[in-house]
Coordinates of C-alpha atoms in Angstrom, one line a residue:
Chain A
M1 CA 118.9 65.5 125.5
T2 CA 115.9 63.2 124.8
G3 CA 116.4 63.7 121.1
E4 CA 112.7 63.9 120.4
A5 CA 113.1 67.2 118.6
L6 CA 116.2 66.1 116.8
P7 CA 116.3 64.5 113.3
S8 CA 117.3 60.9 113.1
V9 CA 120.8 60.7 111.8
G10 CA 122.5 58.0 109.8
F11 CA 126.3 58.0 109.7
I12 CA 128.2 55.9 107.1
G13 CA 131.9 55.5 107.4
I14 CA 133.2 54.9 110.9
G15 CA 136.9 55.4 110.5
V16 CA 139.4 57.6 112.5
M17 CA 137.5 60.7 111.4
G18 CA 133.9 59.4 111.1
G19 CA 134.1 57.6 114.4
A20 CA 135.0 60.7 116.4
M21 CA 132.5 62.8 114.5
A22 CA 129.6 60.3 115.1
G23 CA 130.6 60.1 118.7
H24 CA 130.1 63.9 119.1
L25 CA 126.7 63.6 117.6
M26 CA 125.7 61.0 120.1
D27 CA 127.1 63.2 122.9
A28 CA 124.8 65.9 121.7
G29 CA 121.8 63.6 121.9
Y30 CA 121.3 62.5 118.3
K31 CA 120.0 59.0 117.8
L32 CA 122.3 57.4 115.3
R33 CA 122.1 54.6 112.8
V34 CA 125.5 53.6 111.6
H35 CA 127.2 51.5 108.9
N36 CA 130.8 50.7 108.1
R37 CA 132.3 48.4 105.5
S38 CA 134.2 46.7 108.4
A39 CA 131.4 46.4 110.9
S40 CA 133.8 45.9 113.8
K41 CA 134.7 49.5 113.7
C42 CA 131.1 50.4 114.8
R43 CA 131.4 48.5 118.1
V44 CA 132.2 51.5 120.3
L45 CA 129.2 53.5 118.9
A46 CA 126.9 50.4 119.0
D47 CA 127.8 49.9 122.7
R48 CA 126.7 53.4 123.3
G49 CA 123.3 52.7 121.6
A50 CA 123.9 53.4 117.9
E51 CA 121.9 51.0 115.7
L52 CA 124.1 49.0 113.4
M53 CA 122.7 48.8 109.8
A54 CA 123.6 46.2 107.1
S55 CA 124.1 48.7 104.2
P56 CA 124.3 52.3 103.3
G57 CA 120.8 52.0 101.7
D58 CA 119.4 50.7 104.9
V59 CA 120.8 53.6 106.8
S60 CA 119.4 56.0 104.2
A61 CA 115.9 54.5 104.3
A62 CA 115.7 55.0 108.1
S63 CA 117.1 58.5 108.5
D64 CA 116.1 62.2 108.2
V65 CA 119.7 63.2 107.7
V66 CA 122.5 60.9 106.2
I67 CA 126.1 61.8 106.8
T68 CA 128.9 60.0 104.9
M69 CA 132.6 60.0 105.6
V70 CA 134.3 57.4 103.5
G71 CA 137.6 57.0 101.7
F72 CA 137.6 57.7 98.0
P73 CA 135.3 59.3 95.4
K74 CA 134.6 55.8 94.0
D75 CA 133.3 54.8 97.4
V76 CA 131.2 57.9 97.5
E77 CA 129.8 57.2 94.0
E78 CA 129.1 53.6 94.9
I79 CA 127.2 54.2 98.2
Y80 CA 125.2 57.1 96.8
L81 CA 124.5 56.2 93.3
S82 CA 124.4 52.4 92.9
P83 CA 121.0 50.6 92.8
G84 CA 119.7 50.3 96.4
G85 CA 122.1 53.0 97.5
I86 CA 121.7 56.1 99.6
V87 CA 120.0 58.3 96.9
E88 CA 117.6 55.6 95.7
R89 CA 116.5 54.7 99.2
A90 CA 116.4 58.1 100.7
R91 CA 113.2 59.5 102.2
V92 CA 111.6 62.4 100.4
G93 CA 112.8 65.5 102.1
A94 CA 115.8 63.9 103.6
L95 CA 119.2 65.7 103.7
L96 CA 122.3 63.9 102.4
I97 CA 125.6 65.3 103.6
D98 CA 128.8 63.9 102.1
M99 CA 131.8 65.0 104.3
T100 CA 134.3 62.9 102.3
T101 CA 136.9 64.9 100.3
S102 CA 135.7 64.1 96.8
S103 CA 135.3 65.8 93.4
R104 CA 133.2 68.9 92.6
E105 CA 131.7 67.0 89.7
L106 CA 130.6 64.0 91.7
A107 CA 129.1 66.3 94.4
A108 CA 127.2 68.1 91.7
G109 CA 126.0 64.8 90.2
I110 CA 124.7 63.5 93.5
Y111 CA 123.0 66.8 94.1
E112 CA 121.1 66.5 90.8
A113 CA 120.3 62.8 91.3
A114 CA 118.9 63.5 94.8
R115 CA 117.0 66.5 93.7
A116 CA 115.2 64.4 91.0
R117 CA 113.9 62.3 93.8
G118 CA 112.8 65.2 96.1
V119 CA 115.9 64.7 98.3
S120 CA 118.5 67.4 99.2
A121 CA 122.2 66.7 98.9
C122 CA 125.3 68.8 99.8
D123 CA 129.0 68.4 100.2
A124 CA 130.7 69.3 103.4
P125 CA 134.3 68.1 103.5
V126 CA 136.3 69.0 106.6
T127 CA 139.8 70.0 107.6
G128 CA 141.6 69.6 110.9
G129 CA 142.5 65.9 110.8
D130 CA 142.1 63.3 113.5
R131 CA 142.8 65.9 116.2
G132 CA 140.1 68.2 114.9
A133 CA 137.6 65.4 114.7
R134 CA 138.4 64.2 118.2
D135 CA 138.2 67.7 119.7
G136 CA 135.2 68.8 117.7
T137 CA 137.1 71.7 116.1
L138 CA 137.0 70.7 112.5
S139 CA 136.6 73.4 109.8
I140 CA 133.6 72.4 107.6
L141 CA 133.5 73.6 104.0
F142 CA 130.0 73.6 102.7
G143 CA 128.6 73.5 99.2
G144 CA 124.9 73.3 98.6
D145 CA 121.7 75.2 98.9
E146 CA 121.4 77.9 101.5
A147 CA 118.3 76.3 103.1
D148 CA 120.2 73.0 103.5
Y149 CA 123.1 74.8 105.0
E150 CA 120.8 76.3 107.7
R151 CA 119.3 72.8 108.3
A152 CA 122.8 71.2 108.6
L153 CA 124.3 73.9 110.9
P154 CA 123.2 72.4 114.2
L155 CA 124.9 69.1 113.3
F156 CA 128.0 70.9 112.0
R157 CA 128.3 72.9 115.2
V158 CA 128.5 69.7 117.1
M159 CA 131.4 68.5 115.0
G160 CA 133.3 71.6 114.0
K161 CA 134.1 75.2 114.7
N162 CA 134.8 77.1 111.5
I163 CA 131.9 76.5 109.2
E164 CA 131.4 78.3 105.9
R165 CA 129.1 78.0 102.9
F166 CA 131.1 78.5 99.7
G167 CA 128.3 78.3 97.2
P168 CA 126.2 75.7 95.3
A169 CA 126.8 71.9 95.5
G170 CA 130.4 71.1 94.7
S171 CA 131.8 74.3 96.2
G172 CA 132.7 72.7 99.4
Q173 CA 134.8 70.2 97.5
T174 CA 136.5 73.1 95.6
A175 CA 137.3 74.9 98.8
K176 CA 138.7 71.7 100.3
L177 CA 140.9 71.1 97.3
A178 CA 142.2 74.7 97.7
N179 CA 143.0 73.8 101.3
Q180 CA 144.8 70.6 100.2
I181 CA 146.9 72.6 97.7
I182 CA 148.0 74.9 100.5
I183 CA 148.9 72.0 102.7
A184 CA 150.8 70.2 99.9
G185 CA 153.2 73.1 99.5
T186 CA 153.5 73.6 103.2
M187 CA 154.3 70.0 103.9
L188 CA 157.0 70.0 101.2
G189 CA 158.5 73.0 102.8
V190 CA 158.4 71.6 106.3
C191 CA 159.9 68.2 105.4
E192 CA 162.6 69.6 103.1
G193 CA 163.6 72.3 105.6
L194 CA 163.8 69.8 108.5
A195 CA 165.7 67.3 106.3
Y196 CA 168.2 70.0 105.3
A197 CA 168.6 71.0 108.9
E198 CA 169.2 67.5 110.2
K199 CA 171.5 66.6 107.3
S200 CA 173.5 69.8 108.0
G201 CA 174.0 68.7 111.6
L202 CA 171.7 71.3 113.2
D203 CA 169.5 70.6 116.2
A204 CA 166.2 70.5 114.3
A205 CA 164.1 70.6 117.4
A206 CA 165.8 73.9 118.4
L207 CA 165.1 75.1 114.9
I208 CA 161.4 74.4 115.2
E209 CA 161.3 76.1 118.6
C210 CA 163.1 79.1 117.2
V211 CA 161.3 79.7 113.9
S212 CA 157.8 78.4 114.3
S213 CA 156.4 81.7 115.7
G214 CA 158.0 83.5 112.7
A215 CA 157.5 83.5 108.9
A216 CA 158.2 79.8 108.6
G217 CA 155.5 79.0 111.1
S218 CA 152.6 76.7 110.2
W219 CA 150.2 74.2 111.7
S220 CA 152.2 71.6 109.8
L221 CA 155.5 72.6 111.3
S222 CA 154.2 72.9 114.9
N223 CA 152.1 69.7 114.7
Y224 CA 154.1 67.4 112.4
G225 CA 157.6 68.8 113.0
P226 CA 158.1 67.3 116.4
R227 CA 156.5 64.0 115.3
I228 CA 158.9 63.8 112.4
L229 CA 161.9 64.3 114.6
K230 CA 160.7 61.5 116.8
G231 CA 160.2 59.2 113.8
D232 CA 156.5 59.1 114.5
F233 CA 154.8 58.6 111.1
A234 CA 151.5 57.2 112.5
P235 CA 148.6 58.5 110.5
G236 CA 146.5 61.4 111.5
F237 CA 145.8 61.8 107.8
F238 CA 146.7 58.9 105.4
V239 CA 149.2 59.4 102.6
K240 CA 146.9 57.4 100.3
H241 CA 144.1 59.9 100.9
F242 CA 146.3 62.9 100.5
V243 CA 147.5 61.5 97.1
K244 CA 143.9 61.2 96.1
D245 CA 143.1 64.7 97.1
M246 CA 146.1 66.2 95.3
A247 CA 145.3 64.2 92.2
L248 CA 141.8 65.6 92.3
A249 CA 143.1 69.1 92.8
G250 CA 145.6 68.7 90.0
E251 CA 142.9 67.7 87.6
S252 CA 140.6 70.4 88.7
A253 CA 143.3 73.1 88.4
A254 CA 144.4 71.8 85.0
S255 CA 140.8 72.0 83.7
A256 CA 140.7 75.6 85.0
G257 CA 143.9 76.3 83.0
L258 CA 146.1 76.6 86.1
S259 CA 149.6 75.1 86.2
L260 CA 150.6 74.5 89.8
K261 CA 154.2 73.6 90.1
G262 CA 154.3 73.2 93.8
L263 CA 151.3 70.9 93.8
D264 CA 152.8 68.9 91.0
A265 CA 156.1 68.5 92.9
A266 CA 154.2 67.5 96.1
L267 CA 152.0 64.9 94.3
E268 CA 155.1 63.4 92.6
Q269 CA 156.9 63.0 96.0
Y270 CA 153.9 61.7 97.8
R271 CA 153.3 59.2 95.0
R272 CA 156.9 58.0 95.3
L273 CA 156.3 57.6 99.0
A274 CA 153.1 55.7 98.5
E275 CA 154.7 53.4 96.0
S276 CA 157.6 52.7 98.3
G277 CA 155.4 51.4 101.1
G278 CA 154.3 54.6 102.7
A279 CA 150.7 54.7 101.6
E280 CA 149.4 53.9 105.1
D281 CA 151.7 56.5 106.8
G282 CA 150.5 59.8 108.0
T283 CA 151.3 62.7 105.7
Q284 CA 154.4 63.6 107.8
G285 CA 155.8 60.4 106.4
L286 CA 157.0 62.5 103.4
Y287 CA 160.1 63.1 105.6
K288 CA 161.2 59.5 105.0
L289 CA 161.9 60.2 101.4
Y290 CA 164.6 62.7 102.4
R291 CA 165.9 60.8 105.3
G292 CA 166.1 57.7 103.1
R293 CA 168.7 59.4 100.9
E294 CA 171.1 59.3 103.7
A295 CA 171.0 55.5 104.0
Chain B
M1 CA 169.9 104.7 129.7
T2 CA 173.1 106.8 129.8
G3 CA 174.8 104.1 127.7
E4 CA 178.1 104.5 129.7
A5 CA 178.3 100.8 130.5
L6 CA 177.2 99.8 127.0
P7 CA 179.6 99.0 124.1
S8 CA 179.8 101.4 121.2
V9 CA 177.9 99.8 118.3
G10 CA 178.4 100.3 114.6
F11 CA 175.5 99.4 112.3
I12 CA 176.0 99.0 108.6
G13 CA 173.1 98.6 106.2
I14 CA 170.2 100.9 107.1
G15 CA 167.4 99.4 104.9
V16 CA 163.9 98.3 105.9
M17 CA 165.2 95.8 108.3
G18 CA 168.4 97.4 109.5
G19 CA 166.8 100.8 110.0
A20 CA 164.2 99.3 112.4
M21 CA 166.8 97.2 114.2
A22 CA 169.2 100.1 114.7
G23 CA 166.3 102.2 115.9
H24 CA 165.6 99.7 118.7
L25 CA 169.3 99.7 119.7
M26 CA 169.1 103.5 120.0
D27 CA 165.9 103.2 122.0
A28 CA 167.8 100.9 124.4
G29 CA 170.5 103.5 124.9
Y30 CA 173.2 102.3 122.6
K31 CA 175.3 105.0 121.0
L32 CA 175.4 104.1 117.3
R33 CA 177.7 104.8 114.4
V34 CA 176.0 104.1 111.1
H35 CA 176.8 103.7 107.5
N36 CA 174.7 102.9 104.4
R37 CA 175.6 102.8 100.8
S38 CA 172.8 105.4 100.2
A39 CA 173.5 107.8 103.0
S40 CA 170.1 109.4 102.8
K41 CA 168.5 106.3 104.4
C42 CA 170.5 107.1 107.6
R43 CA 168.8 110.5 108.1
V44 CA 166.2 109.3 110.6
L45 CA 168.8 107.7 112.8
A46 CA 171.2 110.7 112.4
D47 CA 168.5 113.1 113.5
R48 CA 168.2 111.0 116.7
G49 CA 171.9 111.3 117.3
A50 CA 173.6 108.4 115.4
E51 CA 176.9 109.4 114.0
L52 CA 177.1 109.0 110.2
M53 CA 180.3 107.4 109.0
A54 CA 181.8 107.5 105.5
S55 CA 182.6 103.8 105.1
P56 CA 182.2 100.4 106.7
G57 CA 185.9 100.5 107.6
D58 CA 185.4 103.8 109.4
V59 CA 182.5 102.3 111.4
S60 CA 184.6 99.3 112.3
A61 CA 187.6 101.3 113.5
A62 CA 185.4 103.2 116.0
S63 CA 183.2 100.4 117.4
D64 CA 183.3 97.7 120.0
V65 CA 180.6 95.8 118.2
V66 CA 179.8 96.0 114.5
I67 CA 176.5 94.8 113.2
T68 CA 175.9 94.4 109.4
M69 CA 172.6 93.9 107.6
V70 CA 173.2 94.3 103.9
G71 CA 171.8 92.7 100.7
F72 CA 173.8 89.9 99.2
P73 CA 176.7 87.7 100.1
K74 CA 178.9 89.7 97.6
D75 CA 178.1 92.8 99.6
V76 CA 179.0 91.0 102.9
E77 CA 182.2 89.8 101.3
E78 CA 183.1 93.2 100.1
I79 CA 182.5 95.2 103.3
Y80 CA 184.2 92.6 105.5
L81 CA 187.1 91.3 103.5
S82 CA 188.2 94.0 101.1
P83 CA 191.2 96.2 101.9
G84 CA 190.3 98.8 104.4
G85 CA 187.1 96.9 105.2
I86 CA 185.5 95.8 108.5
V87 CA 187.9 93.0 109.4
E88 CA 191.1 94.9 108.5
R89 CA 190.1 98.0 110.5
A90 CA 188.4 96.3 113.5
R91 CA 189.7 96.9 117.0
V92 CA 191.4 94.0 118.7
G93 CA 188.7 92.3 120.8
A94 CA 185.9 93.7 118.7
L95 CA 182.8 91.6 117.9
L96 CA 181.6 91.5 114.3
I97 CA 178.0 90.3 113.8
D98 CA 176.7 89.7 110.3
M99 CA 172.9 89.5 110.4
T100 CA 172.6 89.3 106.6
T101 CA 171.3 86.0 105.2
S102 CA 174.5 84.8 103.5
S103 CA 176.4 81.5 103.0
R104 CA 177.8 79.2 105.6
E105 CA 181.2 79.2 103.8
L106 CA 181.5 83.0 103.7
A107 CA 180.5 83.2 107.4
A108 CA 183.2 80.7 108.3
G109 CA 185.7 82.5 106.1
I110 CA 185.0 85.8 107.9
Y111 CA 185.3 84.1 111.2
E112 CA 188.8 82.8 110.4
A113 CA 190.0 86.1 108.9
A114 CA 188.8 88.0 111.9
R115 CA 190.3 85.5 114.3
A116 CA 193.7 85.9 112.7
R117 CA 193.5 89.5 113.7
G118 CA 192.3 89.0 117.3
V119 CA 188.8 89.9 116.4
S120 CA 185.6 87.8 117.0
A121 CA 183.0 87.2 114.2
C122 CA 179.7 85.5 114.1
D123 CA 176.6 85.1 111.9
A124 CA 173.2 85.9 113.2
P125 CA 170.6 86.1 110.4
V126 CA 167.1 86.8 111.3
T127 CA 163.6 85.8 110.5
G128 CA 160.3 87.7 111.0
G129 CA 160.5 90.2 108.1
D130 CA 159.8 93.9 108.3
R131 CA 157.1 93.4 110.9
G132 CA 159.4 91.5 113.2
A133 CA 162.1 94.1 112.8
R134 CA 159.7 96.9 113.5
D135 CA 158.2 95.1 116.5
G136 CA 161.5 93.8 117.9
T137 CA 160.2 90.3 117.6
L138 CA 162.7 88.8 115.2
S139 CA 164.0 85.3 115.5
I140 CA 167.8 85.4 115.6
L141 CA 169.7 82.3 114.4
F142 CA 173.3 82.4 115.8
G143 CA 176.4 80.7 114.6
G144 CA 179.7 81.3 116.4
D145 CA 181.6 80.9 119.6
E146 CA 179.6 80.4 122.8
A147 CA 181.4 83.4 124.5
D148 CA 180.5 85.6 121.6
Y149 CA 176.9 84.5 121.8
E150 CA 176.8 85.5 125.5
R151 CA 178.3 88.8 124.6
A152 CA 175.8 89.5 121.8
L153 CA 172.8 88.4 123.7
P154 CA 171.9 91.8 125.3
L155 CA 171.9 93.4 121.8
F156 CA 169.9 90.5 120.3
R157 CA 167.3 90.8 123.1
V158 CA 166.7 94.4 122.0
M159 CA 166.0 93.4 118.4
G160 CA 164.4 90.0 118.8
K161 CA 162.5 87.4 120.8
N162 CA 163.5 83.9 119.8
I163 CA 167.3 83.7 119.9
E164 CA 169.2 80.4 119.5
R165 CA 172.8 79.4 119.0
F166 CA 173.0 76.6 116.5
G167 CA 176.7 75.9 116.7
P168 CA 180.0 77.3 115.3
A169 CA 180.4 80.1 112.8
G170 CA 178.2 79.4 109.7
S171 CA 175.5 77.5 111.7
G172 CA 173.3 80.5 111.9
Q173 CA 173.3 80.7 108.1
T174 CA 172.5 77.0 107.8
A175 CA 169.6 77.4 110.2
K176 CA 168.4 80.4 108.2
L177 CA 168.5 78.5 105.0
A178 CA 166.5 75.7 106.5
N179 CA 164.0 78.4 107.5
Q180 CA 163.9 79.7 104.0
I181 CA 163.3 76.2 102.5
I182 CA 160.3 75.9 104.8
I183 CA 159.0 79.2 103.7
A184 CA 159.6 78.4 100.0
G185 CA 157.2 75.5 100.1
T186 CA 154.7 77.3 102.2
M187 CA 154.5 80.3 99.9
L188 CA 154.0 78.0 96.9
G189 CA 151.2 76.3 98.7
V190 CA 149.6 79.5 99.8
C191 CA 149.8 81.2 96.4
E192 CA 148.7 78.1 94.5
G193 CA 145.8 77.4 96.8
L194 CA 144.5 80.9 96.7
A195 CA 144.9 81.1 92.9
Y196 CA 142.9 77.9 92.6
A197 CA 140.2 79.2 94.9
E198 CA 139.9 82.5 93.0
K199 CA 140.0 80.9 89.6
S200 CA 137.3 78.5 90.8
G201 CA 135.0 81.4 91.8
L202 CA 135.3 80.9 95.5
D203 CA 135.4 83.7 98.0
A204 CA 139.1 83.3 98.8
A205 CA 138.8 85.7 101.8
A206 CA 136.2 83.4 103.4
L207 CA 138.5 80.5 102.6
I208 CA 141.4 82.1 104.5
E209 CA 139.0 82.8 107.4
C210 CA 137.7 79.3 107.5
V211 CA 140.9 77.2 107.1
S212 CA 143.7 79.3 108.6
S213 CA 143.2 77.9 112.1
G214 CA 143.4 74.4 110.7
A215 CA 146.0 72.2 109.0
A216 CA 146.4 74.7 106.1
G217 CA 147.2 77.5 108.6
S218 CA 150.5 79.3 108.4
W219 CA 152.1 82.6 109.1
S220 CA 152.3 83.1 105.3
L221 CA 148.6 82.4 104.8
S222 CA 147.5 84.7 107.7
N223 CA 149.9 87.5 106.9
Y224 CA 150.2 87.4 103.1
G225 CA 146.9 85.9 102.2
P226 CA 144.9 89.0 102.9
R227 CA 147.5 91.2 101.2
I228 CA 147.4 89.0 98.1
L229 CA 143.7 89.3 97.8
K230 CA 143.9 93.0 98.0
G231 CA 146.6 93.1 95.3
D232 CA 149.1 94.5 97.8
F233 CA 152.5 93.2 96.7
A234 CA 154.6 95.8 98.5
P235 CA 157.7 94.3 99.9
G236 CA 158.1 93.2 103.5
F237 CA 160.8 90.8 102.1
F238 CA 162.0 91.4 98.5
V239 CA 161.7 88.7 95.9
K240 CA 165.3 89.4 94.8
H241 CA 166.5 88.6 98.3
F242 CA 164.4 85.5 98.5
V243 CA 165.7 84.2 95.2
K244 CA 169.2 84.7 96.5
D245 CA 168.4 82.8 99.7
M246 CA 166.8 79.9 97.9
A247 CA 169.7 79.7 95.5
L248 CA 172.1 79.5 98.4
A249 CA 169.9 76.8 100.0
G250 CA 169.7 74.8 96.8
E251 CA 173.5 74.8 96.4
S252 CA 174.0 73.9 100.1
A253 CA 171.4 71.1 99.9
A254 CA 172.9 69.7 96.7
S255 CA 176.4 69.6 98.2
A256 CA 174.9 67.7 101.2
G257 CA 173.4 65.2 98.7
L258 CA 169.8 66.3 99.1
S259 CA 167.4 66.8 96.2
L260 CA 164.7 69.2 97.3
K261 CA 161.9 69.2 94.7
G262 CA 159.7 71.7 96.5
L263 CA 162.6 74.2 96.8
D264 CA 163.5 73.7 93.2
A265 CA 160.0 74.4 92.1
A266 CA 159.8 77.5 94.3
L267 CA 163.1 78.8 93.1
E268 CA 162.1 78.3 89.5
Q269 CA 158.8 80.2 90.0
Y270 CA 160.4 83.0 91.9
R271 CA 163.1 83.4 89.2
R272 CA 160.4 83.6 86.6
L273 CA 158.7 86.3 88.7
A274 CA 162.0 88.2 89.2
E275 CA 162.7 88.1 85.4
S276 CA 159.2 89.3 84.6
G277 CA 159.6 92.5 86.6
G278 CA 158.7 91.3 90.1
A279 CA 162.2 91.4 91.7
E280 CA 161.3 94.4 93.8
D281 CA 158.0 93.0 94.9
G282 CA 157.4 91.3 98.3
T283 CA 157.5 87.5 98.3
Q284 CA 153.7 87.4 98.2
G285 CA 154.1 88.8 94.6
L286 CA 154.4 85.1 93.6
Y287 CA 150.7 85.2 93.3
K288 CA 151.0 87.4 90.2
L289 CA 152.4 84.5 88.2
Y290 CA 149.2 82.5 88.7
R291 CA 146.9 85.5 88.3
G292 CA 148.8 86.4 85.2
R293 CA 147.6 83.2 83.5
E294 CA 144.1 84.4 83.5
A295 CA 144.9 87.4 81.4

C-alpha cells in the first residue's frame, strides 16, 4: 500500500459518482491528484491526502493516468481538447480514461487527438449508479486499444465488477447508450405500471412484492419502485443526465437507420419532466408526470 | 396423497400454461376433470387419470372448484356466462377461479352472476410465463372475497409462489394489467437496446453479460435477451395474448384518466408485429421488427 509501484492517477470530476470512485482508488493505495469545477467537493478527498489541482490541464501534466467523470459531452470536449487542456498537457505515454457517458464520435476524436501526441485515450463509461459507485460494483464498458484495456484493468477492478472491452475507441460509449436505451423503456414500464396500480386503488407496494421476482422484475422496479411509492425522488442518477444520454442514443440510432419508438417516448416524457422542474430529480422522478395528472 | 380430503377440481383450458398447472395439481393428489377446446391437448393428463369432459358446463357440474385458463376475455365470457356454461351449471357452494388474464369488468360481472346462484367466483391471473407454470413458481394475483382466497390458497400454493390478494373481484385483473404495463416498457427497452447494440456492431451477448446485474437488468433481459440473440422466437408467452393484455390495459388506463405513452408505443409495435405474421411468436419476437429494418 505504499503506492510506489502504482501509477500516479489524476481524477477530474468529483461529483456523486466521481467522488466515490476516486475514494476507492485512494483506499487501494493510489496517490491522487484531483480537480473539480466546484473545488469544495474535493474537500473529503483532500483531507485524505489527495492533491488539489487548479485545472484539468494541471492534473494531466502531473499524472500517468488521467480519469475523467464529468457531466456532459461539451464538458468532456472542453477539458480534453481546449488549449491547455488534458490532451495538450498530457505526458507522452500517459493513459487518458473518460468515464463520462458521452458520444462515440467525441471519444474517437479524443483518441485520435491523443494518439497524435503519443498519448493513449479510451472511453469507459459505467453503469450501476450512485450505489454501484459507492459499493465498487459498477459495470465498466470499455472502448479503446487492447493494450490500454490491460493497463487500465487494475484501476477498473478497484471501482467496478463487470468489466468488458467492446472494441476500439468509442465502443464503450456505444455499449453505454445501448444500456441507457434498455433502461429508458424499463423506467417507462415501471413508472406507468405503478401509476396505473395506484390510480386503480391497488396496494402498489404489494404489487412490487408480488411481481418483482417474475417477468415484470427489473433492477429499476426493485430499486426505484419502493422509492417512488415513498415519494423519494432524490437523485441517484439525474434526470438531466439521462435526457442527455437518451438524446445521444436517439441521434446515434437514427444515424444507424433505427427508429426506436420506446426510446422516443421515454425521451419525450423525460424532457417534459425536465422542463417542468424535474431536471435535478433522480430518474425515478418520471413517476411525478403520472401522479401529476391526478391533481 | 389419497385425495379423499381434497375438493374435486375441474380444469378448463389445457394449453402451455394450463397443462403445466393442472399437472402440478395432479402431482399434489387432486382428482381432476378436464376440458379443452382441442381435446387432444388433454391426452397427457388423461393418461395420468384425469377425466376428460365434453364441455365446460359438464366440468362445472361435477366439480367443487373450477379453474379456467383460456385465451381471451371473449372465451372467458362464453364459457362462464353462456347458457349451459360454467356459472349456470355450477354446484351451490362451488368456487370458480378464472386464471386467464381478462378484464376487471368481466371478472366483476362473473362474480355477480355466480353470487346470484349461490356460487363463489374470483379472478386469479398469473405471471411467470411457461417457465413459471412448469416450475410451479407463478405469481398469482387474486381478486375476490377474503374467504374464497383462503379456500383457494392450498391450490394456489401447488401452482405458484408469490400469491397476493389485491381486493374484491376484478382486482386480480387490475394487478395483472399493471404487471403487463411494466413488462411492455421493459420489453421495448430490451429489444431496442439489443437492436442498437447489434446494429452498431457490438457483441450483444457480452453486453447482456456485462450490464444485466446493473441498472439495465431485468427478467426480460436475462431470459429473453439470449433467446433473441439466438433467433429463438418460440412462444413462452404469445404476442397475440400480449396484444390483448396491453389493449385491455390501455382501455383501463384511459378510463382512469391516465395517458401511458410507453404502453401506447409498445402496443403499436406489437400490433405491427402481429399484423406482419408474428402473432404466434413469443413476446421476444418484437426484436424482429428492429432486425427487419436492416434487410
